Every structure is written in structure tokens, then in C-alpha cells.
XYZ file of C-alpha atoms in Angstrom:
256
model
C 65.053 -88.502 -105.487
C 66.144 -89.780 -108.678
C 64.747 -90.745 -112.463
C 65.471 -92.476 -115.200
C 65.904 -90.377 -118.459
C 66.398 -91.927 -121.833
C 68.960 -89.843 -123.972
C 70.078 -91.405 -127.370
C 69.012 -94.748 -126.442
C 70.837 -94.773 -123.289
C 69.176 -94.517 -119.915
C 70.445 -91.664 -117.587
C 69.976 -91.535 -113.935
C 68.980 -87.792 -112.964
C 68.549 -86.179 -109.543
C 65.355 -84.596 -109.028
C 64.736 -81.456 -106.913
C 62.016 -79.284 -105.973
C 62.558 -75.527 -106.998
C 61.430 -74.969 -103.041
C 64.654 -76.975 -101.988
C 66.981 -75.025 -103.589
C 65.476 -71.496 -102.557
C 65.612 -72.839 -98.868
C 69.352 -73.880 -99.668
C 70.100 -70.686 -100.635
C 68.231 -68.871 -97.755
C 69.927 -70.748 -94.950
C 72.854 -68.747 -94.917
C 70.966 -65.164 -95.030
C 72.286 -64.424 -91.756
C 75.649 -64.027 -93.244
C 74.431 -61.415 -95.421
C 72.740 -59.450 -92.582
C 75.984 -59.303 -90.492
C 78.054 -58.199 -93.417
C 75.662 -55.705 -94.169
C 75.738 -54.422 -90.603
C 79.579 -54.671 -90.960
C 79.611 -52.140 -93.900
C 76.863 -49.858 -92.355
C 79.160 -49.543 -89.460
C 82.438 -49.344 -91.498
C 80.861 -46.462 -93.855
C 79.383 -44.946 -90.616
C 82.897 -44.811 -88.560
C 84.765 -43.806 -92.032
C 82.453 -40.857 -92.616
C 81.398 -42.391 -95.983
C 77.763 -42.210 -94.794
C 76.849 -38.853 -92.998
C 75.248 -39.895 -89.471
C 73.342 -36.340 -89.677
C 71.404 -37.511 -92.782
C 70.010 -40.384 -91.376
C 67.099 -39.427 -89.273
C 64.851 -42.777 -88.905
C 64.503 -46.179 -89.389
C 63.571 -46.288 -92.709
C 66.867 -44.183 -93.914
C 68.890 -47.164 -92.323
C 66.686 -49.568 -93.948
C 67.001 -48.071 -97.392
C 70.930 -48.317 -96.776
C 70.755 -51.855 -95.437
C 68.801 -52.843 -98.206
C 71.185 -51.503 -100.855
C 73.878 -53.615 -99.004
C 71.775 -56.629 -98.729
C 70.453 -56.224 -102.256
C 74.371 -56.271 -103.772
C 75.394 -59.510 -101.542
C 72.197 -61.070 -103.151
C 73.567 -60.312 -106.706
C 77.159 -61.262 -105.996
C 76.589 -64.479 -104.261
C 73.859 -65.517 -107.374
C 76.226 -64.391 -109.761
C 79.484 -65.729 -108.454
C 78.969 -68.529 -105.704
C 75.588 -69.887 -105.377
C 74.815 -71.882 -108.647
C 78.406 -73.405 -108.144
C 77.276 -74.823 -104.905
C 74.149 -76.300 -105.767
C 75.888 -77.794 -109.092
C 78.877 -79.337 -107.339
C 77.100 -79.940 -103.756
C 73.499 -80.609 -104.086
C 73.951 -82.464 -107.857
C 77.431 -83.789 -107.182
C 78.456 -81.780 -110.442
C 76.017 -83.883 -112.712
C 72.888 -83.122 -114.871
C 69.911 -82.904 -112.656
C 66.371 -81.826 -113.101
C 64.395 -78.941 -111.075
C 60.826 -79.374 -110.542
C 58.777 -76.179 -110.395
C 55.134 -75.429 -110.782
C 55.378 -74.412 -114.330
C 57.092 -77.870 -115.228
C 60.543 -79.258 -115.125
C 63.860 -77.862 -116.201
C 67.001 -79.882 -116.868
C 69.764 -78.479 -115.204
C 73.561 -79.221 -116.861
C 77.165 -78.026 -116.683
C 76.907 -75.779 -119.594
C 73.668 -73.874 -118.311
C 73.642 -73.820 -114.186
C 74.956 -70.446 -113.973
C 72.305 -68.932 -115.745
C 69.473 -71.078 -114.502
C 69.689 -71.365 -110.972
C 69.646 -67.671 -110.311
C 66.723 -67.122 -112.820
C 65.008 -69.805 -111.087
C 65.896 -67.885 -107.444
C 64.625 -64.457 -108.598
C 60.995 -66.217 -110.280
C 60.290 -68.312 -106.953
C 61.074 -65.171 -104.987
C 58.916 -62.931 -107.447
C 56.029 -65.216 -106.920
C 56.542 -65.633 -103.240
C 56.048 -61.705 -102.797
C 53.927 -61.125 -105.748
C 56.066 -58.325 -106.723
C 58.050 -58.241 -109.712
C 61.445 -57.919 -108.312
C 61.477 -60.740 -105.344
C 65.085 -60.248 -104.619
C 64.371 -56.681 -103.909
C 61.616 -57.524 -101.675
C 63.378 -60.069 -99.637
C 66.319 -57.709 -99.444
C 63.728 -55.322 -97.740
C 62.488 -57.857 -95.051
C 66.186 -58.820 -94.342
C 66.949 -55.301 -93.770
C 64.296 -54.878 -91.213
C 64.791 -57.751 -89.577
C 68.328 -56.757 -89.344
C 67.608 -53.716 -87.728
C 65.756 -55.246 -85.066
C 68.114 -57.751 -84.069
C 70.796 -55.003 -84.109
C 68.737 -52.196 -82.292
C 70.587 -51.956 -79.393
C 73.830 -51.990 -81.428
C 72.840 -49.157 -83.717
C 71.793 -46.771 -80.989
C 75.265 -47.310 -79.342
C 76.742 -47.010 -83.090
C 75.160 -43.524 -83.505
C 76.073 -42.267 -80.047
C 79.695 -43.242 -80.437
C 79.880 -41.605 -84.137
C 78.103 -38.420 -82.628
C 80.850 -38.579 -80.189
C 83.613 -38.978 -82.337
C 82.494 -36.155 -84.870
C 82.477 -33.895 -81.860
C 86.040 -35.118 -80.577
C 87.546 -34.786 -84.054
C 86.243 -31.211 -84.559
C 87.912 -29.999 -81.029
C 91.022 -32.027 -81.723
C 91.481 -29.703 -84.847
C 91.021 -26.747 -82.636
C 93.377 -28.112 -80.240
C 96.033 -28.248 -82.964
C 95.176 -24.995 -84.401
C 96.068 -23.693 -80.761
C 99.345 -25.508 -80.600
C 100.455 -24.069 -83.996
C 99.325 -20.507 -82.490
C 102.136 -21.319 -79.812
C 98.900 -21.028 -77.329
C 100.050 -24.520 -75.825
C 103.036 -25.855 -74.464
C 104.075 -29.588 -74.897
C 107.364 -31.101 -74.713
C 106.884 -33.880 -77.189
C 104.061 -35.667 -79.474
C 103.391 -38.168 -76.386
C 102.702 -35.272 -74.436
C 100.491 -33.856 -77.035
C 98.372 -37.243 -77.274
C 98.178 -37.057 -73.533
C 96.863 -33.630 -73.040
C 94.632 -33.787 -75.778
C 92.641 -37.123 -74.855
C 92.434 -35.197 -71.309
C 90.933 -32.210 -73.096
C 88.596 -34.536 -74.988
C 87.305 -36.448 -72.156
C 86.375 -32.926 -70.570
C 84.767 -31.259 -74.052
C 82.677 -34.556 -74.147
C 81.362 -34.201 -70.796
C 80.553 -30.329 -71.238
C 79.168 -31.050 -74.703
C 76.844 -33.854 -73.565
C 75.972 -33.157 -69.775
C 72.489 -34.896 -69.792
C 74.338 -38.275 -70.584
C 77.781 -38.016 -69.711
C 77.454 -39.610 -65.965
C 76.049 -42.855 -67.875
C 78.303 -43.048 -70.555
C 81.756 -42.270 -68.916
C 83.457 -45.401 -70.372
C 82.204 -44.681 -73.783
C 83.319 -40.933 -73.549
C 86.845 -42.296 -72.328
C 87.257 -44.841 -74.877
C 86.221 -42.181 -78.155
C 88.646 -39.647 -76.219
C 91.146 -42.525 -76.135
C 90.844 -43.678 -79.672
C 90.563 -40.277 -81.325
C 93.558 -38.479 -79.674
C 95.802 -41.469 -80.687
C 94.548 -42.025 -84.409
C 94.280 -37.926 -84.458
C 97.825 -37.532 -83.389
C 99.030 -40.375 -85.519
C 97.307 -39.103 -88.410
C 98.739 -35.497 -88.298
C 102.175 -36.267 -86.242
C 104.349 -34.067 -88.834
C 102.201 -31.153 -88.278
C 102.149 -31.585 -84.512
C 106.128 -32.133 -84.411
C 106.538 -28.859 -86.121
C 104.148 -26.789 -84.367
C 106.058 -28.139 -81.094
C 109.587 -27.443 -82.657
C 108.273 -24.104 -83.683
C 106.940 -23.395 -80.121
C 110.248 -24.355 -78.511
C 112.338 -22.266 -80.795
C 109.990 -19.330 -80.052
C 110.220 -20.123 -76.471
C 114.161 -20.420 -76.336
C 114.725 -17.024 -78.047
C 112.462 -15.335 -75.622
C 114.150 -17.065 -72.267
C 117.651 -15.969 -74.234
C 116.134 -12.331 -74.602
C 115.273 -12.180 -71.062
C 118.672 -13.146 -69.973
C 120.417 -10.703 -72.154
C 118.260 -8.070 -70.481
């Protein structure tokens, strides 16, 4: 919709947009925010930035996701969305936003302030709360949990297996350094570690092991590979030390 506006004895054609249209336009891509929040949640759990043992119920997950989502909202409203509205909806020209309180004239000088403020005010009215962005973030966090319910359950199982496998890998490395394990090279160590972790996870989680064998195998393989790579210098030194010790012992037995 457009209208004629008189300015300094000139007639200017200005587009008119309802506030609800701008809010709807902003919300059309919220699923991407939900996906991004879930990606961050997964990354932080897998990296140890989040401790899975401190997360006991869905409310804990909702609070974490709400923080991620709110941050994404604030970044988008500060950096991307105002430009998208002004240059795509209004074609980079001054326009008028119709609100319940009256009209707002938007131009190139004020759109970066006007549009984020408009979104926040409209959401505050919708939720009858002072912080409408936070209210929407909470709602989106809950819908994210519902949508990714199965993935979240699997994720926690994977993280639990990973933590257990890493702890056991540390013990295996300690045994290698103490000379209680003999391997020919670093590839041999990784293979031995993988097999040991598969058996350890089966013993550690006997109730679910028979249903989770592919998952256990996958976790053991990944942990063995990453742990070996991260500790390759120590592993090589330990292997070399053990080989030297065995060589000396063999030479000593031969001399006897």
C-alpha cells in the first residue's frame, strides 16, 4: 500500500506497512534461529563447554537454549534485519509503519533504531510482558526441545559414552607409560585402544549395550582416533621407552 505525502510543497509517494507485517516478516526465519541454537548446544556439550552432568531436566535445557536464542535475536536485530526491511521491503526508500499507537516515518537515517524498537514493542504487547524478546525466546526454546526431543536424548547418551571412553583412555595411556602395555607403533595403540573402549563401554552400560552396539562402536572409534591424535607425542615416547626397556631386558637375558 502506498500514500501521497506532501513535503516542502512536493508530493512524495511513500509505502505504508503495518507493524504486524514487519513482525511476521522477521518471524518467518525463526526456524533457522532454532536450528542454530541446537547446533550451539550440541557443540558446547561435545566440547565440554557445557557439563552434561549439571543438566538434569528439560527446564535446564530450555534455559540454555533461551540464552542462545536471545543472543541470536539481538545480533539479528542489531546487524541484519533492519537493513533487510529497509532495502527489501521498502526498496531503500522512506516509508510509513502503521501501529496501534499511530504512524512511524522511517528513513535511511533512523531505520536501524526504529525497526528493532518496533519489534520489541510489538512482542511486548503480544506477550503482555516487558521483555517480549525474552518471552519469544522461551517459547522458541521449548518448541526446539519438542522438535529435537529424540536427537537430544541420543546426544546425551553419546556424550555420556564419550566422557566414559575418554576417562578410560587416560587409564590406558597411563598403563602404556608404566610399561604394562606393549604395542609396536601408534597405529597399533589406536587399534588396541578402540577394542578396549568397546569392551569397556559394554561392561559399563550392560543394560543398554545390546541395543546400542553401533553407537558404542562409533564412539569408541572416534574417541580412540581423537585421543591418539591429541596425545601422539606422549604415546610415541611411551612406546619407544617400552621398546628400549624390552631390548635391554632381552640383551640381559641373552648375556646370562
